[in-house]
XYZ file of C-alpha atoms in Angstrom:
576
model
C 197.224 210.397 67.412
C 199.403 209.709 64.700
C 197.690 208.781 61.516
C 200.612 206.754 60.081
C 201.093 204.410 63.119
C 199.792 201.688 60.612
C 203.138 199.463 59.951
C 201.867 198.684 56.258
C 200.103 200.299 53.624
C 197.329 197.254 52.931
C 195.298 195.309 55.440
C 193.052 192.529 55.117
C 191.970 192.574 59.160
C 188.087 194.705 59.336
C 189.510 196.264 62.536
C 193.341 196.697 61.014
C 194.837 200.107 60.601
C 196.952 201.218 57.936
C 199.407 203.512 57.112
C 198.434 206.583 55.078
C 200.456 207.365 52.345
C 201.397 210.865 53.586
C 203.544 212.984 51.178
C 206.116 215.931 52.245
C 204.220 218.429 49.878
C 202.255 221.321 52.569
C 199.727 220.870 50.714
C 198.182 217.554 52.183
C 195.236 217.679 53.777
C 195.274 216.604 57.405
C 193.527 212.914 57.982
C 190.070 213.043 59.456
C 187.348 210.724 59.796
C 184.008 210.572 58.367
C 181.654 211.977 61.464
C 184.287 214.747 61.492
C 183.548 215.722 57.834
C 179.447 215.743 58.093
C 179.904 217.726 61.242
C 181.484 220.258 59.949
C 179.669 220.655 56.892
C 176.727 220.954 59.771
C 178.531 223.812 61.948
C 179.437 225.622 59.067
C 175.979 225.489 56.398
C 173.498 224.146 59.164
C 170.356 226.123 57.488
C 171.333 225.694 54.100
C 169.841 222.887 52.002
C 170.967 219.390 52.291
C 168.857 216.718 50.690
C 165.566 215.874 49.313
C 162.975 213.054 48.550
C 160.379 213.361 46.437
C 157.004 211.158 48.346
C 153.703 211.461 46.148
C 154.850 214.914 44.018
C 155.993 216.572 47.087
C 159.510 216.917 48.394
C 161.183 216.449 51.581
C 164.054 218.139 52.150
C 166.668 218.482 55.265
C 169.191 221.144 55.960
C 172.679 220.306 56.989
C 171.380 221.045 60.634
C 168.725 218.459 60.166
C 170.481 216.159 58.145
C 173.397 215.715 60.728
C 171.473 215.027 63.618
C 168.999 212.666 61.582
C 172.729 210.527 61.279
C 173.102 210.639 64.480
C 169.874 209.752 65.946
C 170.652 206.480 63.143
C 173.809 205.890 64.820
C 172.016 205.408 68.407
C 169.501 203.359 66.725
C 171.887 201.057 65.496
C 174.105 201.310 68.860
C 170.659 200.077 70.419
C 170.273 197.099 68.796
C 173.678 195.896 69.327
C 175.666 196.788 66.219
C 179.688 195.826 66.965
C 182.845 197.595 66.228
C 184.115 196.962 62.679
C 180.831 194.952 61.694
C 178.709 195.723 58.292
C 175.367 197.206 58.334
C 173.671 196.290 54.754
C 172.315 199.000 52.969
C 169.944 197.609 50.034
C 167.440 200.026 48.325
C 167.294 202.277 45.631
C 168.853 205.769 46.044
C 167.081 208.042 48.796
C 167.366 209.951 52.074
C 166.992 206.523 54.235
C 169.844 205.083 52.046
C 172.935 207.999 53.122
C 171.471 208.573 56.332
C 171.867 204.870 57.170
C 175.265 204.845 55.044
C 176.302 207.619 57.091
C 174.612 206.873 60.726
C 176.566 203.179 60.871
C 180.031 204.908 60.344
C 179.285 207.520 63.191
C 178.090 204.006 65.561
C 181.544 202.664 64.760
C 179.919 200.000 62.133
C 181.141 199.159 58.297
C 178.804 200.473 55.794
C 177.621 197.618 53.052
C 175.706 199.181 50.119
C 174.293 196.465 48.627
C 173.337 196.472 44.704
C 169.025 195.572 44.640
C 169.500 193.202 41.687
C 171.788 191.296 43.184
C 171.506 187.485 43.132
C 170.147 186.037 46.418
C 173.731 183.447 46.401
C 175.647 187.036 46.155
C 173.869 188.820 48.817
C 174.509 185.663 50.629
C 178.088 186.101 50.346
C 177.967 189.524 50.980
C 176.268 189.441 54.095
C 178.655 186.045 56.031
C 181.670 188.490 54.975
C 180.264 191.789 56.517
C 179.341 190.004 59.435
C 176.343 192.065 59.140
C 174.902 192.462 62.424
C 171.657 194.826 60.960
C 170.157 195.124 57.889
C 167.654 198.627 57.279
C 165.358 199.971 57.322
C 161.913 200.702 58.603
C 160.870 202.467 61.642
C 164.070 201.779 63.625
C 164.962 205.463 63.975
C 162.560 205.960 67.240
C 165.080 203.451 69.254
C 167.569 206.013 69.323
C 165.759 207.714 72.301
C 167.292 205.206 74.435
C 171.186 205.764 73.811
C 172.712 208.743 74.958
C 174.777 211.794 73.279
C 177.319 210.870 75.535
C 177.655 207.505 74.781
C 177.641 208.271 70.984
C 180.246 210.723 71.030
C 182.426 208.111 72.685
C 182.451 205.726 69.643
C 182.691 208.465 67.320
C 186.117 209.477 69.314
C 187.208 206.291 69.497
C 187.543 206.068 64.836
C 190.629 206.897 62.952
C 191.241 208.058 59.667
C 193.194 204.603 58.778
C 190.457 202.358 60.181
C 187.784 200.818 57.836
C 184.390 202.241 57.488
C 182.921 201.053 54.264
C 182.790 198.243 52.213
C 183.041 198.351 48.646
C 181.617 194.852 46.309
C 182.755 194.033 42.675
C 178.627 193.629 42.324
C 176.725 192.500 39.321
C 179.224 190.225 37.889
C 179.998 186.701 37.238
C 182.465 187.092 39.742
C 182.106 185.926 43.554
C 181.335 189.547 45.089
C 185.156 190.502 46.327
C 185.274 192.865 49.804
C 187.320 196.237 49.057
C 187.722 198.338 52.396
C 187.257 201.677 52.541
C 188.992 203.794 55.383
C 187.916 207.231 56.929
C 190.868 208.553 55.047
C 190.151 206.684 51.717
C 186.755 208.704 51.623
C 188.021 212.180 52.915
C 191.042 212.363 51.552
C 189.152 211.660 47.904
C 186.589 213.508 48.574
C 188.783 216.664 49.216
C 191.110 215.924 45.829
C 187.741 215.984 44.015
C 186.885 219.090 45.269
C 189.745 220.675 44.587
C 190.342 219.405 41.165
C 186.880 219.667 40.105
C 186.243 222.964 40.783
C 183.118 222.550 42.825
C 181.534 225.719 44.292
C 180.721 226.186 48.121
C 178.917 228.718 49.519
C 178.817 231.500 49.856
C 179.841 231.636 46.469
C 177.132 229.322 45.091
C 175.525 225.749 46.299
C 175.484 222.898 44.343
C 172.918 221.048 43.271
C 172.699 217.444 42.220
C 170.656 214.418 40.905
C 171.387 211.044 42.826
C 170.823 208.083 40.476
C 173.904 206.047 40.163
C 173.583 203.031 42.639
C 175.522 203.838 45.982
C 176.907 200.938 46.439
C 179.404 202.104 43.891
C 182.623 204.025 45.038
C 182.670 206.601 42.303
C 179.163 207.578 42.365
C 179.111 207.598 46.277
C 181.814 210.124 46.711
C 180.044 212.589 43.946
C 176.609 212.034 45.189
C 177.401 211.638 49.380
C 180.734 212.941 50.294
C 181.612 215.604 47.841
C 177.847 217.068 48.440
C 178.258 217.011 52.009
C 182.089 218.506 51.491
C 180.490 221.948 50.011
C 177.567 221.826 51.287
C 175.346 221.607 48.096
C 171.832 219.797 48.004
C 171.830 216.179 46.324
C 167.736 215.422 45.371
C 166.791 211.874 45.144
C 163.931 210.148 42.816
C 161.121 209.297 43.988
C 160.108 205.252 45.351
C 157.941 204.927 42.220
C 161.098 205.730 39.520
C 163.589 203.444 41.792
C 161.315 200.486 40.637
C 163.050 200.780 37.325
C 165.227 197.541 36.917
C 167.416 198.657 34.017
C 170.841 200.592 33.877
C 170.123 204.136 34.687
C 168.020 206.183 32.715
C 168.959 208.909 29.854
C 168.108 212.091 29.829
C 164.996 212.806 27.672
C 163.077 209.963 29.084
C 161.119 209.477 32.507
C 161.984 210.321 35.543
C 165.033 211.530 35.056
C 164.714 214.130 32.619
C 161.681 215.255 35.287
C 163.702 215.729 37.878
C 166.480 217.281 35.812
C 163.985 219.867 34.702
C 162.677 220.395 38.127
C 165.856 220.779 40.254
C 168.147 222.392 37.628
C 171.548 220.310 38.649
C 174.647 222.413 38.491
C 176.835 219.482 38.071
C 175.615 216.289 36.348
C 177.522 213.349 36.306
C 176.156 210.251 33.711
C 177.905 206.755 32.661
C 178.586 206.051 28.945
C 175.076 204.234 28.554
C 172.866 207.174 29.243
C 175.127 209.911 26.651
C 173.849 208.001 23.800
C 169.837 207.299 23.795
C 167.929 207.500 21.065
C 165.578 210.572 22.780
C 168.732 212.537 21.806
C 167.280 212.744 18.317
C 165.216 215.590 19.315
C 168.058 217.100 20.857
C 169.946 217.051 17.890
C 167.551 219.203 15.842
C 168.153 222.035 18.804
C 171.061 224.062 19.360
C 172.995 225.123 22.663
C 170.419 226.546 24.912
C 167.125 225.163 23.666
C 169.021 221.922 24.056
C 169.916 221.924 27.074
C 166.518 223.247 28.668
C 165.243 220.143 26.897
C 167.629 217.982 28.654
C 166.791 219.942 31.791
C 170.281 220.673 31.935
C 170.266 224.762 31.459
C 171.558 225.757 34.822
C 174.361 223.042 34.811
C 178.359 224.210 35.076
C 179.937 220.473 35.422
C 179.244 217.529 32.673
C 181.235 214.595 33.796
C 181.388 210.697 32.591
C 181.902 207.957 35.452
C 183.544 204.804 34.148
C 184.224 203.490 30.468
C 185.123 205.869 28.302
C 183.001 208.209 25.712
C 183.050 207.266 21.904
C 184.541 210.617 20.008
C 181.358 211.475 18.292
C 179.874 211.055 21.177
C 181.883 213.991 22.728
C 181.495 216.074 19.605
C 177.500 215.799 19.776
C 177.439 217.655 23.129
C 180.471 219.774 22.272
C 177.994 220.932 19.435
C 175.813 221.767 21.749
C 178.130 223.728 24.280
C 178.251 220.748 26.374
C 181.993 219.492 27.294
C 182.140 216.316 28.918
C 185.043 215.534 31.854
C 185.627 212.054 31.839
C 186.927 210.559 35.181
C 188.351 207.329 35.700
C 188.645 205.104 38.899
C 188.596 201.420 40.231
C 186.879 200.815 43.428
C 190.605 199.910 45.114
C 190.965 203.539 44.645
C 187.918 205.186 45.697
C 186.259 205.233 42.599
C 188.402 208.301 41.214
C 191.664 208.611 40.216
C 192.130 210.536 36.266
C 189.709 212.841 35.645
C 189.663 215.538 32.922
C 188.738 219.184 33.864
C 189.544 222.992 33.542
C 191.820 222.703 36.738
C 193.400 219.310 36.409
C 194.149 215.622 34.547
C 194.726 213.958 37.889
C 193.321 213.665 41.162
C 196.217 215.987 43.337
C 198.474 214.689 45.186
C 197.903 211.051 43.523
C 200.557 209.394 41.535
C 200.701 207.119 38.219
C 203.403 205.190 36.279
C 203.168 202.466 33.661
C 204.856 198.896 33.676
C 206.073 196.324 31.404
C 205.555 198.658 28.435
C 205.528 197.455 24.982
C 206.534 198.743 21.895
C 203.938 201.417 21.842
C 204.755 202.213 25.134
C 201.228 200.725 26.608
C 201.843 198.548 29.934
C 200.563 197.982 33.179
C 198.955 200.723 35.128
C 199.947 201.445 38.347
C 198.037 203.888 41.183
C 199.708 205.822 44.682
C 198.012 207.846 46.774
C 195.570 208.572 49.743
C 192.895 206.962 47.822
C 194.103 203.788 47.858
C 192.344 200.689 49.596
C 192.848 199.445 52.331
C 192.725 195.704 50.990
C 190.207 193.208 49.972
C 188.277 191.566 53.480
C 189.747 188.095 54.809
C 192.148 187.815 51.482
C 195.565 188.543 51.616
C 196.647 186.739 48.780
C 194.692 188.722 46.625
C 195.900 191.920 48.949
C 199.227 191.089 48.049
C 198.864 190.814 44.286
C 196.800 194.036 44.414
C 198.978 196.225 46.437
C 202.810 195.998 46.485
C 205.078 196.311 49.463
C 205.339 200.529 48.249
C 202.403 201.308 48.017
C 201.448 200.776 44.698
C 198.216 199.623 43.270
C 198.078 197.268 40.004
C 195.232 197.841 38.578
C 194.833 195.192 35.668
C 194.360 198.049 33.324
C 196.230 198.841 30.171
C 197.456 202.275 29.186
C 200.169 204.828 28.314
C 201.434 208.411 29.565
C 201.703 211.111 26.934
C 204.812 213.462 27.058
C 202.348 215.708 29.107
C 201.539 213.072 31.534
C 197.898 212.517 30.705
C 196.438 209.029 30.818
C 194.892 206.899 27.856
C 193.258 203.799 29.451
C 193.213 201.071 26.697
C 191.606 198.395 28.409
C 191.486 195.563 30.701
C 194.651 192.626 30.615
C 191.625 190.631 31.388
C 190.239 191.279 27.706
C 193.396 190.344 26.061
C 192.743 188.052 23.664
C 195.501 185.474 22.397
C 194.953 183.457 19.298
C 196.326 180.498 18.352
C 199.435 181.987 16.470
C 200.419 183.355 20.379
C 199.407 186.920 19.344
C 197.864 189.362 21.763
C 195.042 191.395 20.953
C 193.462 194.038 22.975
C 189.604 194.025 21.590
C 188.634 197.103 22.854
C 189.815 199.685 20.417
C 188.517 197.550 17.945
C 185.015 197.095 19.352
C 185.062 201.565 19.028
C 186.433 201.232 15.723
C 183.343 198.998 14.697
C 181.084 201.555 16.725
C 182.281 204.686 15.069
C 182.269 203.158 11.794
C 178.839 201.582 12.248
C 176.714 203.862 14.145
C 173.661 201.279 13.779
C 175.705 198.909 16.011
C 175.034 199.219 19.825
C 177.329 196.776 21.088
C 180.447 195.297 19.555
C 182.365 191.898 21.343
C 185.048 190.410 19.949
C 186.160 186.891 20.301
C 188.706 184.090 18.905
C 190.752 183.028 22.280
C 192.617 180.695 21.307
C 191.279 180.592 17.778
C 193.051 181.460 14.628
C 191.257 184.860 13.729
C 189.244 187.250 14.975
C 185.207 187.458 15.007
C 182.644 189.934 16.204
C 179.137 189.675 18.256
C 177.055 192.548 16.890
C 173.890 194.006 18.527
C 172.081 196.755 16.620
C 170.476 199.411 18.207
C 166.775 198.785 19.204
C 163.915 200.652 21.536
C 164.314 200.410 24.986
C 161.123 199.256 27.191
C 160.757 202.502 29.062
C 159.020 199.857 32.115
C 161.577 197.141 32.420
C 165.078 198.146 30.961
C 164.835 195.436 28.257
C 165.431 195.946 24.835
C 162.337 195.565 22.377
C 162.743 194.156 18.909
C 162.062 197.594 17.373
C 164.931 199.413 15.839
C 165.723 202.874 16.935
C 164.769 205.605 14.952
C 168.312 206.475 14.353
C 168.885 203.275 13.171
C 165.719 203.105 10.793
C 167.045 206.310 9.319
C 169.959 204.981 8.388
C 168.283 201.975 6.429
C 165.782 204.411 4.731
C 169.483 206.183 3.147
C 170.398 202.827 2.102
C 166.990 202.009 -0.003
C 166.438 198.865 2.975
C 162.800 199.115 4.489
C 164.002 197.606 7.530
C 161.953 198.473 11.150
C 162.325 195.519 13.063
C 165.468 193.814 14.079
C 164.141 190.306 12.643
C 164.283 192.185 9.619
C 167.893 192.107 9.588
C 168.399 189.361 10.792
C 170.377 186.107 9.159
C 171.346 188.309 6.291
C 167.131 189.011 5.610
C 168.302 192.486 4.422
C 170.935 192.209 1.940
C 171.430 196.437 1.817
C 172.108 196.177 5.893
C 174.399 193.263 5.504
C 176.139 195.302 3.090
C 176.429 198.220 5.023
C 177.812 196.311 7.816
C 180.376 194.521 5.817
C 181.763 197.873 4.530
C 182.263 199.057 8.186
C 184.228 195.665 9.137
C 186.209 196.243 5.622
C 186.801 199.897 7.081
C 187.882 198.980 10.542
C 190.032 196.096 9.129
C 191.917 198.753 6.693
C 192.577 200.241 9.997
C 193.981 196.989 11.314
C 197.688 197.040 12.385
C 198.084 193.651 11.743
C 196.537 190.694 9.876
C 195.978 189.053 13.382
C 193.533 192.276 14.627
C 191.119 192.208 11.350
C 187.730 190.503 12.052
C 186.864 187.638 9.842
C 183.433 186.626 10.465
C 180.707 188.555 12.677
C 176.980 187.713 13.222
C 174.014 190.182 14.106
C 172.934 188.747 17.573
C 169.100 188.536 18.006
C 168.932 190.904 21.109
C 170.439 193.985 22.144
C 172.524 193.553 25.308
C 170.787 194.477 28.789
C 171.624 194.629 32.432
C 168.342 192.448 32.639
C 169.709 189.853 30.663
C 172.805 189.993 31.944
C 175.168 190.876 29.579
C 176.090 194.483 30.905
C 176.626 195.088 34.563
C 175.007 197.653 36.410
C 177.231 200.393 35.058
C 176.557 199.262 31.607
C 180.158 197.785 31.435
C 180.163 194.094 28.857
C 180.080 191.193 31.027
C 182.235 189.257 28.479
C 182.085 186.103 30.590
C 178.734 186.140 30.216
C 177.744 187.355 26.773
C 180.816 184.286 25.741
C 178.254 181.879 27.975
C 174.931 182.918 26.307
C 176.309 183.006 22.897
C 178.554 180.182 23.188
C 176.882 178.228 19.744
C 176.970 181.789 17.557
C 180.390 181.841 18.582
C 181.623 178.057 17.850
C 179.588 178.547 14.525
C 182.586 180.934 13.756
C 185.180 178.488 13.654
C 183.310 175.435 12.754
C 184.759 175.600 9.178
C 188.373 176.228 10.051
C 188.423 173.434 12.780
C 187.334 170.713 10.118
């Protein structure tokens, strides 16, 4: 079989093949499919430790052994009741064994695997579900009709895949957006999986087993290669939480609250990845008054070797707090078109290998466009070409929509989204987001910062301070942090409660504020990127209420749609 029989690198066809983007360096790795990757993690570590669930304070685990043919006897299952080449099996549930053995038992049947994120709008799992032509959604009790399919029969369909035929599909979930199909290949997963591996540093035994703590949702790209493929790739043991934490309806969970600092404790993780939302919680207060290895036992993260940051990037003093406590963070970067990794930083590398970036339309400062080539690329969005075709050029290359700039050394500073841009009236272009973590650094009692003024003649800011988090429900309570109320007790202000603040109640807060904007505007590099007017907003910002998506990123759409009065009270004055 050649893998590169594909005659283009993008598809938009479910049962389309592409052509792999396969270098002349010796150092590629050969293109396999998914069942071929599980079983030979099976073959080669079949008694060591594969994955466990925690049901009513008692864990049950599988070993690679187990936890192949528990896949398989899914794949008959779903082979019994009539799942069809190339069509979508929906996977919606919190994190658990059922959830990858499902995610990996309709890939081995010849099926698409659709994670599907739980807080999901019914309209969007609508959508989801007519484009996957799901023909089975899981799960309970369906595993006993795989007595009725034979080995035989399921070795046949797992013969039949190829490394450049789809097996996953990947949703822009939980935002404003119509959910958008990204396809996944065999090779897609592997071939990422593998670069991680390798750049990361992971151990494999016999040399040491890793262990990790499943939380991110699966439905995302980036946390499903950690969490799935990369475990299964050297053979280390992912633990899940148990039904009862999964009911949590927030953004993940920080270490040094609930169940996640439990099961941190418990299972001692030798690699922990986290997202930008949970390396900043206001439990890290105790953490702060411990140094290096008290800390980290807190945390429950004494036995761990790997820190690493999935998505938006970590503020600086963020990254000094855990430096001072012999913690370095590894950032990685990555879009669901390419897998969910691409950058990453790490002892053994800046970039996954073999992967390639470049920059265009560069500016002055040399920020542009970036671009993304490599095995890791998607196949192309489901049933849209047109959007294919803007995505993924006739070489290759992926346009990401991102803004950024290589160094002389080739690393990668991401600066944003072209989406964000803002242009005011005078026709200038603004990119908010180094702003907004100017505001942040300079205001640590400010959560989140948004700024606005499209189309408008200056610049104004959406401010959220930082208040308790409902340890039930995700939601932000009107209490300030402790951090926070610290700060007001240097200031003289008596301030607990963010109605306290609010509407300029607390002159010594407003004050304080209005020195950081004075700070960050010194900073400015032009008149047009100073921020004229801001407002404290009367609620922090949630995934509840639907101003962060479910990887904490700002829904800006949205937060522009709630707010919409705070933010034409800005300009009311210059418009009359």
């Amino acid at each position: 079989m050649d893998p590169t029989a594909g005659s283009c690198y993008w598809t938009t066809e479910r049962d389309g093949e592409v052509k792999l983007r396969l270098g002349k360096n010796s150092e590629n790795e050969p293109p396999i499919t998914v069942p071929d990757l599980i079983m030979s993690a099976a073959t080669k570590y079949s008694h060591y430790l594969a994955i466990g669930s925690k049901y009513k304070k008692s864990w049950q685990l599988l070993t690679y052994i187990e936890y192949y043919e528990a896949c398989r006897r899914a794949a008959k299952a779903f082979l019994k009741v009539g799942l069809e080449r190339f069509h979508g099996v929906g996977i919606m549930g919190f994190n658990s064994t059922e959830w990858v053995i499902a995610n990996i038992g309709a890939i081995m049947a010849g099926g698409i695997s659709v994670g599907i994120l739980c807080s999901n709008s019914p309209k969007a799992c609508q959508v989801i579900a007519e484009a996957s032509e799901m023909d089975i959604f899981v799960w309970k009790g369906f595993l006993d009709l795989a007595d009725d399919i034979s080995d035989e029969k399921l070795d046949q369909v797992i013969d039949s895949q190829k490394p450049n035929q789809c097996c996953a599909l990947v949703y822009n979930q939980g935002t404003s957006e119509i959910p958008k199909a990204m396809m996944l290949s065999h090779d897609n997963i592997t071939w990422t999986t593998a670069a991680a591996v390798q750049s990361l540093g992971f151990k494999c035994p016999p040399n040491g087993q890793e262990v990790l703590v499943s939380y991110l949702p699966l439905c995302f790209a980036g946390a499903q290669i950690l969490d799935v493929w990369v475990a299964i790739s050297v053979a280390g043991t992912v633990y899940f939480p148990s039904p009862e934490a999964g009911k949590w309806n927030g953004p993940p969970r920080a270490p040094g609250t609930g169940f996640l600092t439990e099961m941190l404790r418990e299972v001692q993780p030798t690699t922990f990845c986290g997202i930008p939302h949970i390396s900043q919680p206001p439990c890290f207060g105790l953490a702060k008054k411990l140094t290096f290895d008290p800390a980290r036992k807190f945390l429950g993260l004494n036995h761990c070797q790997q820190f690493l940051n999935l998505g938006l990037g970590l503020p600086r003093a963020t990254v000094e707090f855990f430096l001072s406590l012999d913690i370095p963070i590894f950032e990685l970067y990555g879009l669901s078109e390419c897998s969910g990794l691409h950058a990453l930083s790490s002892h053994q590398a800046f970039r996954l290998l073999s992967s390639h970036t470049k920059v265009e339309k560069e500016n002055q400062e040399d920020i542009g466009n970036l671009c993304m080539w490599g095995r890791h690329i998607f196949m192309g969005y489901l049933n849209d070409k047109e959007s294919t075709e803007e995505k993924v050029d006739s070489q290759g290359w992926l346009h990401t929509n991102n803004l950024g700039f290589l160094d002389m050394d080739k690393f990668l500073y991401v600066m944003g989204n072209s989406n964000d841009m803002i242009t005011l009236s005078s026709g200038e272009v603004i990119n908010p987001n180094p702003i907004e973590e100017r505001v942040k650094t300079r205001i640590p009692i400010v959560r989140y910062v948004m700024v606005v003024g499209q189309d408008a003649p200056y610049l104004c800011a959406l401010l959220t301070l930082k208040c308790q988090i409902n340890p039930e429900t995700g939601e932000a309570r009107s209490a300030l942090t402790s951090e926070v109320v610290a700060c007001c007790r240097k200031l003289r202000s008596q301030s607990t409660w963010l109605t306290d603040v609010l509407d300029n109640r607390d002159p010594l807060v407003t004050e304080f504020i209005s020195q950081g904007i004075q700070d960050v505007n010194a900073e400015a590099p032009s008149e047009g990127t100073k921020i004229i007017k801001w407002v404290i907003l009367d609620n922090d910002f949630s995934v509840g209420g639907g101003e962060l998506g479910p990887m904490s990123k700002l829904n800006r759409t949205i937060v522009a749609k709630i707010y919409q009065e705070d933010i034409q009270k800005f300009y009311e004055s210059s418009s009359s």
